[in-house]
Amino acid sequence: MLTQDITLVLVNASVLTMQPCCPRAEAVAISGERIVAVGSDADIRPLVTSSSIVIDCHGRTLIPGFNDAHCHLPGLARQLQDLDCNPDRATSIPVLQDLIKKWTAVRAKGGWVRGHGYDDLQMVEGRHPTRWDLDEATADYPIWLEHRSGHAIALNSMALAMAGIHRETPDPPGAVIERDLGTGEPTGILFEMRSFLRERLGQLRTQADFDEGMRQAGRLLVQHGVTSVQDAGPDNSTERWETFRRLQSEGLLNVRTTMFAGAGHLKEFLREGMSFGSGGDYLRLGHAKIVATLTSGTLHPDSGALAELVDEAHRLGFPVAVHCIEEETTQAVAAILAVQRHAGLTDRIEHCAEGTPEVIEAVGNSGAMVVTNPGILYDNGATYRENVDEWVLAHLYPARASLRAGIPVAFGSDAPVASPNPWLGIYSAVTRRSHDRLPLSGAAHAETGVAVDEALYMYTVGAAQAEGTAGDKGMIAPGMLADMALLEVDPLTVDPEHLPEMQTAMTLVGGNIVWSKI
């Protein structure tokens, strides 16, 4: 007989527990923030007391709350407040200029125009908007437009001047200032320069605006059934930690957050008495984030510097999470992780975007997890079909191949690069189709989709394993945190073509209803 006070009971549900031993149930009993019993209605109803709240789920499907294993919360908050420049709106440079003109027409002069989501490959011109294009839209506002990938930024002349970027400005390490071939003048297109710009320009929005954006981001996440996120910011510091802590204490962020530690800030955290796993159930310190890229044409940091970063993180007690997009980058990182395996620390390869068989073999030998982003396929499939070599196209964002190789896999949205809606990524992981419902690749050697239950597992159990919280999250089982999403229909029975239309009826975090439409 249970001795805990049963605070909440959910009955008449179709429960997908994610437990291999007992995958289905009908009811769940909760005491405080944790689940204490799972079983049939007949098992659970006798536990109800006069003080228990009972919710009849009317046959809806209950799953563990989604855990977004790789996203960028501040970026998502900015996107929700900024000018929408996504490809369905900014179809050409003249259209983009018109969007900027309309945006500035209702705002006081002097403030920044910040936009997100433009895609050079989907514009009619097939190129990035230059400083001169943006200057035509307005001469009274500095403009910052962020590419949908998050790895390129377009500035107008006023913004370039404010950042101190001119003809003589050297490219920062690992970054590129695009220049006019004839004059050497910066075109306004900057690659991998977010940190540089943040140092030069400081904060471009008020704390009130930032807080409101984070509140909106949290609300959007719980509407999609997301109860935990892993913020993958490469510059995350103790200052960012305090920001997250404040937001949660003030009720402005209602999802559990594991915050990666920027690899350059590890000693800073240690000086504050913090280490990997520090914090609590609502805010936790995660992996050391490292970014490895080929943006400048060569691997940055180079293999020697990468090995030193991984070694230092391991010595300080942090597993690493390494950003890897390109095939060559992932192979180089996997080779380093294979040599530097550390007992008790599970490293991660983030994205693993170009997952060719050679990459999968290298990652398998590394002992690392893969945290990949099938939602990017949903948004960008059409662009990839037009611009990516067929051999690589057939293996983008691999999930099934990784599983077959025995590599643990978790899913993350990479929001705001892609939508934070997990069902879009699940659809593409299952069908290998994009938002236009067309196959990513028809090649005989192409990556095939995973089953729906496998995709759900990677967004729940797999994601908890990736952050080191598998004892608390990912399953509906006694002892687990009572983080759950109630769905209108059962995803295991719906036609996969309808997965993008899945709707959440209710979301619970710690046994509390944080969003409901019923």
Coordinates of C-alpha atoms in Angstrom, one line a residue, residues 6-464:
I6 CA -1.7 11.0 -4.1
T7 CA -2.0 14.6 -5.4
L8 CA -3.0 13.8 -9.1
V9 CA -4.4 10.8 -10.9
L10 CA -4.8 10.4 -14.6
V11 CA -7.3 7.7 -15.6
N12 CA -8.9 6.3 -18.8
A13 CA -5.8 7.0 -20.8
S14 CA -3.8 5.1 -23.4
V15 CA -0.4 5.3 -21.7
L16 CA 2.8 4.8 -23.7
T17 CA 5.2 4.2 -20.9
M18 CA 8.4 3.8 -22.9
Q19 CA 9.2 0.9 -20.5
P20 CA 10.2 -2.3 -22.4
C21 CA 8.7 -4.5 -19.7
C22 CA 5.3 -2.9 -19.8
P23 CA 4.9 -0.5 -22.7
R24 CA 1.1 0.1 -22.2
A25 CA -1.0 1.2 -19.2
E26 CA -4.3 3.0 -18.5
A27 CA -3.6 5.2 -15.5
V28 CA -1.0 7.1 -13.6
A29 CA -0.8 8.2 -9.9
I30 CA 1.4 11.2 -8.9
S31 CA 2.6 12.4 -5.6
G32 CA 4.1 15.9 -5.7
E33 CA 6.5 16.0 -8.6
R34 CA 6.9 12.3 -9.1
I35 CA 5.0 9.3 -10.5
V36 CA 4.3 6.7 -7.8
A37 CA 2.2 4.2 -9.6
V38 CA 1.4 3.1 -13.2
G39 CA -1.1 0.5 -14.2
S40 CA -4.7 -0.3 -15.1
D41 CA -7.6 1.9 -14.1
A42 CA -8.6 -0.9 -11.6
D43 CA -5.1 -0.7 -10.1
I44 CA -4.9 3.1 -9.8
R45 CA -8.4 4.2 -8.8
P46 CA -8.3 2.7 -5.3
L47 CA -5.3 5.1 -4.6
V48 CA -7.5 8.2 -5.0
T49 CA -8.2 10.1 -1.8
S50 CA -10.4 13.0 -1.0
S51 CA -7.6 15.4 -1.7
S52 CA -6.5 13.9 -5.0
I53 CA -7.3 15.6 -8.3
V54 CA -8.5 13.1 -10.8
I55 CA -8.4 13.8 -14.6
D56 CA -10.3 11.6 -17.0
C57 CA -8.3 11.5 -20.2
H58 CA -11.2 10.2 -22.2
G59 CA -9.0 7.7 -24.1
R60 CA -6.3 10.2 -25.1
T61 CA -2.7 9.0 -25.3
L62 CA -0.3 9.9 -22.5
I63 CA 3.4 10.0 -23.3
P64 CA 6.5 11.1 -21.4
G65 CA 7.2 14.8 -22.0
F66 CA 9.4 15.5 -25.0
N67 CA 13.0 16.4 -24.1
D68 CA 14.6 18.6 -26.8
A69 CA 18.2 17.4 -26.7
H70 CA 19.6 20.3 -28.7
C71 CA 18.1 23.7 -28.9
H72 CA 19.0 27.4 -28.4
L73 CA 16.5 28.9 -26.0
P74 CA 17.6 32.6 -26.3
G75 CA 17.7 32.2 -30.1
L76 CA 14.2 30.9 -30.1
A77 CA 13.1 33.8 -27.9
R78 CA 14.7 36.3 -30.3
Q79 CA 13.0 34.6 -33.3
L80 CA 9.6 35.0 -31.7
Q81 CA 10.1 38.7 -31.3
D82 CA 12.0 39.5 -34.5
L83 CA 11.1 40.2 -38.1
D84 CA 10.1 37.0 -39.8
C85 CA 12.3 36.5 -42.8
N86 CA 11.6 32.8 -43.4
P87 CA 11.6 31.6 -47.0
D88 CA 7.8 31.6 -47.3
R89 CA 7.9 35.4 -46.7
A90 CA 11.3 36.6 -47.9
T91 CA 11.1 35.1 -51.3
S92 CA 13.5 37.6 -53.0
I93 CA 15.7 40.5 -52.0
P94 CA 13.1 43.2 -53.1
V95 CA 10.4 41.4 -51.0
L96 CA 12.9 41.3 -48.0
Q97 CA 13.5 45.0 -48.5
D98 CA 9.8 45.6 -48.4
L99 CA 9.4 43.6 -45.2
I100 CA 12.1 45.8 -43.5
K101 CA 10.4 49.0 -44.7
K102 CA 7.1 47.9 -43.2
W103 CA 8.8 46.9 -40.0
T104 CA 10.6 50.2 -39.5
A105 CA 7.5 52.3 -40.5
V106 CA 5.9 51.5 -37.1
R107 CA 9.0 51.8 -34.9
A108 CA 11.0 54.7 -33.5
K109 CA 14.2 55.5 -35.2
G110 CA 17.5 54.3 -33.8
G111 CA 16.5 50.9 -32.6
W112 CA 17.8 47.7 -34.2
V113 CA 16.0 45.8 -37.0
R114 CA 16.6 42.2 -36.1
G115 CA 15.3 39.5 -38.4
H116 CA 15.6 35.7 -38.5
G117 CA 15.2 32.9 -41.0
Y118 CA 16.3 34.2 -44.4
D119 CA 17.6 31.5 -46.8
D120 CA 19.8 32.6 -49.6
L121 CA 19.3 29.4 -51.5
Q122 CA 15.5 29.8 -51.5
M123 CA 15.5 33.5 -52.6
V124 CA 14.9 34.2 -56.3
E125 CA 18.4 35.6 -56.6
G126 CA 20.1 32.6 -54.9
R127 CA 22.4 34.8 -52.8
H128 CA 22.6 36.5 -49.4
P129 CA 21.3 40.1 -49.1
T130 CA 24.4 42.4 -49.0
R131 CA 24.9 45.5 -46.9
W132 CA 24.0 47.6 -50.0
D133 CA 20.7 45.7 -50.5
L134 CA 19.9 46.3 -46.8
D135 CA 20.9 50.0 -47.1
E136 CA 18.2 50.5 -49.7
A137 CA 15.6 49.3 -47.2
T138 CA 16.5 51.9 -44.6
A139 CA 19.3 54.4 -43.8
D140 CA 17.9 55.1 -40.3
Y141 CA 18.3 51.7 -38.5
P142 CA 21.1 49.2 -38.0
I143 CA 20.1 45.9 -39.4
W144 CA 21.0 42.4 -38.2
L145 CA 19.5 39.5 -40.3
E146 CA 20.2 36.0 -39.2
H147 CA 20.4 33.1 -41.7
R148 CA 18.0 30.2 -40.9
S149 CA 21.1 28.0 -40.3
G150 CA 22.3 30.3 -37.5
H151 CA 25.8 30.3 -39.0
A152 CA 25.6 33.5 -41.2
I153 CA 24.5 37.0 -40.4
A154 CA 23.8 39.9 -42.8
L155 CA 24.4 43.5 -41.6
N156 CA 23.8 46.8 -43.3
S157 CA 26.4 49.5 -43.5
M158 CA 25.3 51.2 -40.2
A159 CA 25.5 48.0 -38.3
L160 CA 29.0 47.2 -39.8
A161 CA 30.2 50.6 -38.7
M162 CA 28.8 50.1 -35.2
A163 CA 30.6 46.7 -35.0
G164 CA 33.9 48.3 -36.2
I165 CA 34.1 46.0 -39.3
H166 CA 35.8 47.6 -42.3
R167 CA 38.2 46.7 -45.1
E168 CA 41.2 46.2 -42.8
T169 CA 39.4 44.1 -40.2
P170 CA 40.9 40.6 -40.2
D171 CA 38.8 37.5 -40.2
P172 CA 38.4 36.3 -36.6
P173 CA 39.7 32.7 -36.0
G174 CA 37.3 30.2 -37.6
A175 CA 35.1 33.0 -39.0
V176 CA 34.8 34.7 -42.4
I177 CA 34.0 38.3 -43.3
E178 CA 32.9 38.1 -46.9
R179 CA 34.4 40.8 -49.1
D180 CA 33.8 42.3 -52.5
L181 CA 36.3 40.7 -54.9
G182 CA 37.0 44.0 -56.6
T183 CA 37.4 46.4 -53.7
G184 CA 38.0 44.2 -50.6
E185 CA 35.1 46.0 -48.8
P186 CA 33.0 43.8 -46.5
T187 CA 29.8 42.8 -48.2
G188 CA 27.9 42.6 -44.8
I189 CA 27.8 38.8 -44.9
L190 CA 29.5 37.3 -41.9
F191 CA 30.0 33.6 -41.1
E192 CA 30.4 32.2 -37.6
M193 CA 30.7 35.6 -36.1
R194 CA 28.0 35.7 -33.4
S195 CA 30.5 35.8 -30.5
F196 CA 32.5 38.5 -32.2
L197 CA 29.5 40.7 -32.8
R198 CA 28.2 40.1 -29.2
E199 CA 31.6 41.4 -27.9
R200 CA 31.5 44.4 -30.2
L201 CA 27.9 45.3 -29.9
G202 CA 26.8 44.1 -26.5
Q203 CA 23.1 43.5 -25.8
L204 CA 20.8 44.7 -28.6
R205 CA 17.5 44.3 -26.6
T206 CA 16.3 45.3 -23.2
Q207 CA 16.0 42.8 -20.3
A208 CA 12.2 43.2 -20.4
D209 CA 12.2 42.2 -24.1
F210 CA 14.5 39.3 -23.4
D211 CA 12.4 38.1 -20.5
E212 CA 9.2 38.3 -22.6
G213 CA 10.8 36.4 -25.4
M214 CA 11.8 33.6 -23.1
R215 CA 8.3 33.5 -21.6
Q216 CA 6.9 33.1 -25.1
A217 CA 9.5 30.5 -26.0
G218 CA 8.6 28.4 -22.9
R219 CA 4.9 28.7 -23.6
L220 CA 5.4 27.5 -27.2
L221 CA 7.5 24.5 -26.1
V222 CA 4.9 23.3 -23.6
Q223 CA 2.1 23.7 -26.2
H224 CA 4.1 21.1 -28.2
G225 CA 4.4 18.8 -25.2
V226 CA 8.1 19.7 -24.6
T227 CA 8.9 19.6 -20.9
S228 CA 12.7 19.6 -20.9
V229 CA 15.3 21.3 -23.1
Q230 CA 19.0 21.1 -23.5
D231 CA 20.4 24.5 -24.3
A232 CA 23.4 24.1 -26.6
G233 CA 24.9 27.6 -26.5
P234 CA 28.7 27.4 -27.1
D235 CA 29.2 30.6 -25.1
N236 CA 27.2 29.6 -22.1
S237 CA 28.8 31.0 -19.0
T238 CA 28.0 31.4 -15.3
E239 CA 26.2 34.6 -16.3
R240 CA 23.9 32.7 -18.6
W241 CA 23.4 30.2 -15.8
E242 CA 22.2 33.0 -13.5
T243 CA 19.9 34.2 -16.2
F244 CA 18.2 30.9 -16.5
R245 CA 18.0 30.5 -12.8
R246 CA 16.3 33.9 -12.5
L247 CA 13.9 33.2 -15.3
Q248 CA 12.8 30.0 -13.6
S249 CA 12.5 31.5 -10.2
E250 CA 10.3 34.3 -11.6
G251 CA 8.1 31.8 -13.4
L252 CA 9.1 33.1 -16.8
L253 CA 10.6 29.7 -18.0
N254 CA 8.4 26.7 -17.3
V255 CA 10.5 23.9 -18.9
R256 CA 13.3 22.0 -17.2
T257 CA 16.6 23.1 -18.7
T258 CA 20.0 21.5 -18.9
M259 CA 22.5 24.2 -19.9
F260 CA 25.6 23.2 -21.8
A261 CA 28.8 24.9 -20.5
G262 CA 30.9 26.7 -23.1
A263 CA 34.2 24.9 -23.3
G264 CA 36.0 28.2 -22.7
H265 CA 34.1 28.7 -19.4
L266 CA 34.7 25.4 -17.6
K267 CA 37.2 26.8 -15.0
E268 CA 34.7 29.6 -14.4
F269 CA 32.1 27.1 -13.4
L270 CA 34.5 25.2 -11.3
R271 CA 35.5 28.4 -9.4
E272 CA 31.8 28.8 -8.5
G273 CA 31.7 25.2 -7.1
M274 CA 29.9 23.8 -10.1
S275 CA 30.6 20.7 -12.2
F276 CA 28.9 18.5 -14.7
G277 CA 25.5 17.6 -13.4
S278 CA 25.4 20.5 -10.9
G279 CA 22.0 22.0 -10.2
G280 CA 18.7 20.4 -9.6
D281 CA 15.7 19.0 -11.4
Y282 CA 14.8 22.3 -13.1
L283 CA 18.2 23.7 -14.0
R284 CA 21.2 21.4 -14.5
L285 CA 24.7 21.9 -15.9
G286 CA 25.4 19.7 -18.9
H287 CA 28.2 18.9 -21.3
A288 CA 31.0 21.1 -22.4
K289 CA 30.1 22.5 -25.8
I290 CA 32.7 22.7 -28.5
V291 CA 32.1 23.9 -32.1
A292 CA 34.1 22.3 -34.9
T293 CA 33.6 23.7 -38.4
L294 CA 35.1 23.9 -41.9
T295 CA 33.6 27.4 -42.5
S296 CA 36.9 29.0 -43.2
G297 CA 38.0 26.2 -45.5
T298 CA 40.1 24.3 -42.9
L299 CA 39.1 22.5 -39.7
H300 CA 38.7 25.0 -36.8
P301 CA 39.9 24.4 -34.2
D302 CA 42.5 22.2 -35.9
S303 CA 42.9 18.6 -34.7
G304 CA 45.5 19.4 -32.2
A305 CA 43.5 22.2 -30.6
L306 CA 40.4 20.1 -30.6
A307 CA 42.2 17.2 -28.8
E308 CA 43.4 19.7 -26.2
L309 CA 39.9 21.0 -25.6
V310 CA 38.5 17.5 -25.2
D311 CA 41.3 16.5 -22.9
E312 CA 40.9 19.5 -20.7
A313 CA 37.1 19.0 -20.5
H314 CA 37.6 15.4 -19.5
R315 CA 40.2 16.3 -16.9
L316 CA 37.8 18.8 -15.4
G317 CA 35.1 16.2 -15.2
F318 CA 33.0 17.3 -18.2
P319 CA 31.9 15.1 -21.2
V320 CA 31.9 17.0 -24.4
A321 CA 29.2 17.8 -27.0
V322 CA 30.9 18.7 -30.3
H323 CA 29.1 20.5 -33.1
C324 CA 29.8 18.5 -36.3
I325 CA 28.0 19.3 -39.6
E326 CA 30.4 18.3 -42.4
E327 CA 31.5 14.7 -43.1
E328 CA 35.2 15.6 -42.7
T329 CA 34.6 17.4 -39.4
T330 CA 32.6 14.5 -37.9
Q331 CA 35.3 12.0 -38.9
A332 CA 38.1 14.2 -37.4
V333 CA 36.1 14.7 -34.1
A334 CA 35.2 11.0 -33.9
A335 CA 38.8 10.0 -34.2
I336 CA 39.8 12.3 -31.4
L337 CA 36.9 11.0 -29.1
A338 CA 37.9 7.4 -29.9
V339 CA 41.4 8.1 -28.5
Q340 CA 40.3 10.1 -25.6
R341 CA 37.4 8.0 -24.2
H342 CA 36.9 8.7 -20.5
A343 CA 35.4 6.2 -18.2
G344 CA 32.1 7.4 -16.8
L345 CA 31.7 10.3 -19.3
T346 CA 29.5 9.9 -22.4
D347 CA 30.5 12.3 -25.1
R348 CA 28.1 13.5 -27.8
I349 CA 28.4 14.4 -31.4
E350 CA 25.8 17.1 -32.2
H351 CA 24.0 17.1 -35.6
C352 CA 26.1 14.5 -37.4
A353 CA 24.5 16.0 -40.5
E354 CA 26.4 14.3 -43.2
G355 CA 26.1 10.7 -41.9
T356 CA 27.8 8.7 -44.6
P357 CA 28.7 5.1 -43.9
E358 CA 32.3 6.2 -43.3
V359 CA 31.0 8.7 -40.7
I360 CA 28.8 6.2 -39.0
E361 CA 31.7 3.7 -38.7
A362 CA 33.9 6.4 -37.2
V363 CA 31.3 7.6 -34.8
G364 CA 30.6 4.0 -33.8
N365 CA 34.3 3.5 -32.9
S366 CA 34.3 6.8 -30.9
G367 CA 31.9 5.6 -28.1
A368 CA 29.9 8.9 -28.5
M369 CA 26.2 9.4 -28.7
V370 CA 24.7 11.1 -31.7
V371 CA 22.2 13.9 -31.1
T372 CA 20.7 14.7 -34.5
N373 CA 18.0 17.0 -35.9
P374 CA 15.5 15.4 -38.3
G375 CA 13.3 18.5 -38.1
I376 CA 15.9 20.3 -40.3
L377 CA 15.1 17.8 -43.0
Y378 CA 11.5 18.8 -42.7
D379 CA 12.2 22.5 -43.2
N380 CA 15.1 22.2 -45.7
G381 CA 14.5 19.1 -47.7
A382 CA 13.7 21.0 -50.9
T383 CA 16.9 23.1 -50.6
Y384 CA 19.0 20.0 -49.9
R385 CA 17.6 18.2 -53.0
E386 CA 18.7 21.1 -55.2
N387 CA 22.1 21.8 -53.6
V388 CA 23.6 18.7 -51.9
D389 CA 25.5 16.0 -53.7
E390 CA 23.4 12.9 -54.1
W391 CA 25.8 10.7 -52.1
V392 CA 25.7 13.0 -49.1
L393 CA 22.0 13.8 -49.6
A394 CA 21.1 10.1 -49.2
H395 CA 22.7 10.1 -45.7
L396 CA 21.7 13.4 -44.1
Y397 CA 20.8 13.4 -40.4
P398 CA 21.0 9.6 -40.0
A399 CA 19.0 7.9 -37.3
R400 CA 18.3 4.4 -38.5
A401 CA 21.9 3.9 -39.7
S402 CA 23.2 5.0 -36.3
L403 CA 20.9 2.7 -34.4
R404 CA 21.9 -0.2 -36.6
A405 CA 25.5 0.5 -35.8
G406 CA 24.7 0.3 -32.1
I407 CA 25.1 4.1 -31.6
P408 CA 22.8 5.6 -29.0
V409 CA 20.7 8.4 -30.6
A410 CA 18.7 11.3 -29.3
F411 CA 16.7 13.9 -31.2
G412 CA 16.8 17.7 -30.8
S413 CA 15.2 20.4 -32.8
D414 CA 18.1 22.8 -33.0
A415 CA 15.5 25.6 -32.7
P416 CA 15.4 28.3 -33.9
V417 CA 17.2 26.7 -36.9
A418 CA 14.2 24.5 -37.2
S419 CA 10.7 24.4 -35.5
P420 CA 10.6 23.3 -31.9
N421 CA 7.6 21.2 -32.8
P422 CA 8.9 17.6 -32.2
W423 CA 6.3 16.1 -34.6
L424 CA 7.9 17.7 -37.6
G425 CA 11.2 16.0 -36.8
I426 CA 9.5 12.7 -36.0
Y427 CA 7.7 12.8 -39.4
S428 CA 10.9 13.3 -41.3
A429 CA 12.7 10.7 -39.2
V430 CA 10.0 8.2 -40.0
T431 CA 9.3 9.0 -43.6
R432 CA 12.5 10.6 -44.8
R433 CA 10.3 13.3 -46.4
S434 CA 10.3 17.1 -46.0
H435 CA 7.5 19.6 -45.6
D436 CA 6.5 19.3 -49.3
R437 CA 5.9 15.5 -48.6
L438 CA 8.6 14.6 -51.2
P439 CA 11.3 12.0 -50.4
L440 CA 14.7 13.5 -49.5
S441 CA 16.4 11.0 -51.8
G442 CA 15.4 8.2 -54.1
A443 CA 18.9 6.6 -54.2
A444 CA 19.0 2.9 -53.5
H445 CA 21.6 3.5 -50.8
A446 CA 19.6 6.2 -49.1
E447 CA 19.0 6.2 -45.3
T448 CA 15.6 4.8 -44.5
G449 CA 13.2 5.9 -41.8
V450 CA 12.9 4.7 -38.2
A451 CA 9.6 3.4 -36.7
V452 CA 7.4 5.8 -34.9
D453 CA 8.0 4.2 -31.5
E454 CA 11.8 4.5 -32.1
A455 CA 11.4 8.2 -32.9
L456 CA 9.4 8.7 -29.7
Y457 CA 12.1 6.8 -27.8
M458 CA 14.8 9.1 -29.2
Y459 CA 12.9 12.2 -28.2
T460 CA 12.3 10.9 -24.6
V461 CA 14.5 8.1 -23.3
G462 CA 17.3 8.8 -25.7
A463 CA 17.3 12.5 -24.9
A464 CA 17.4 11.8 -21.1

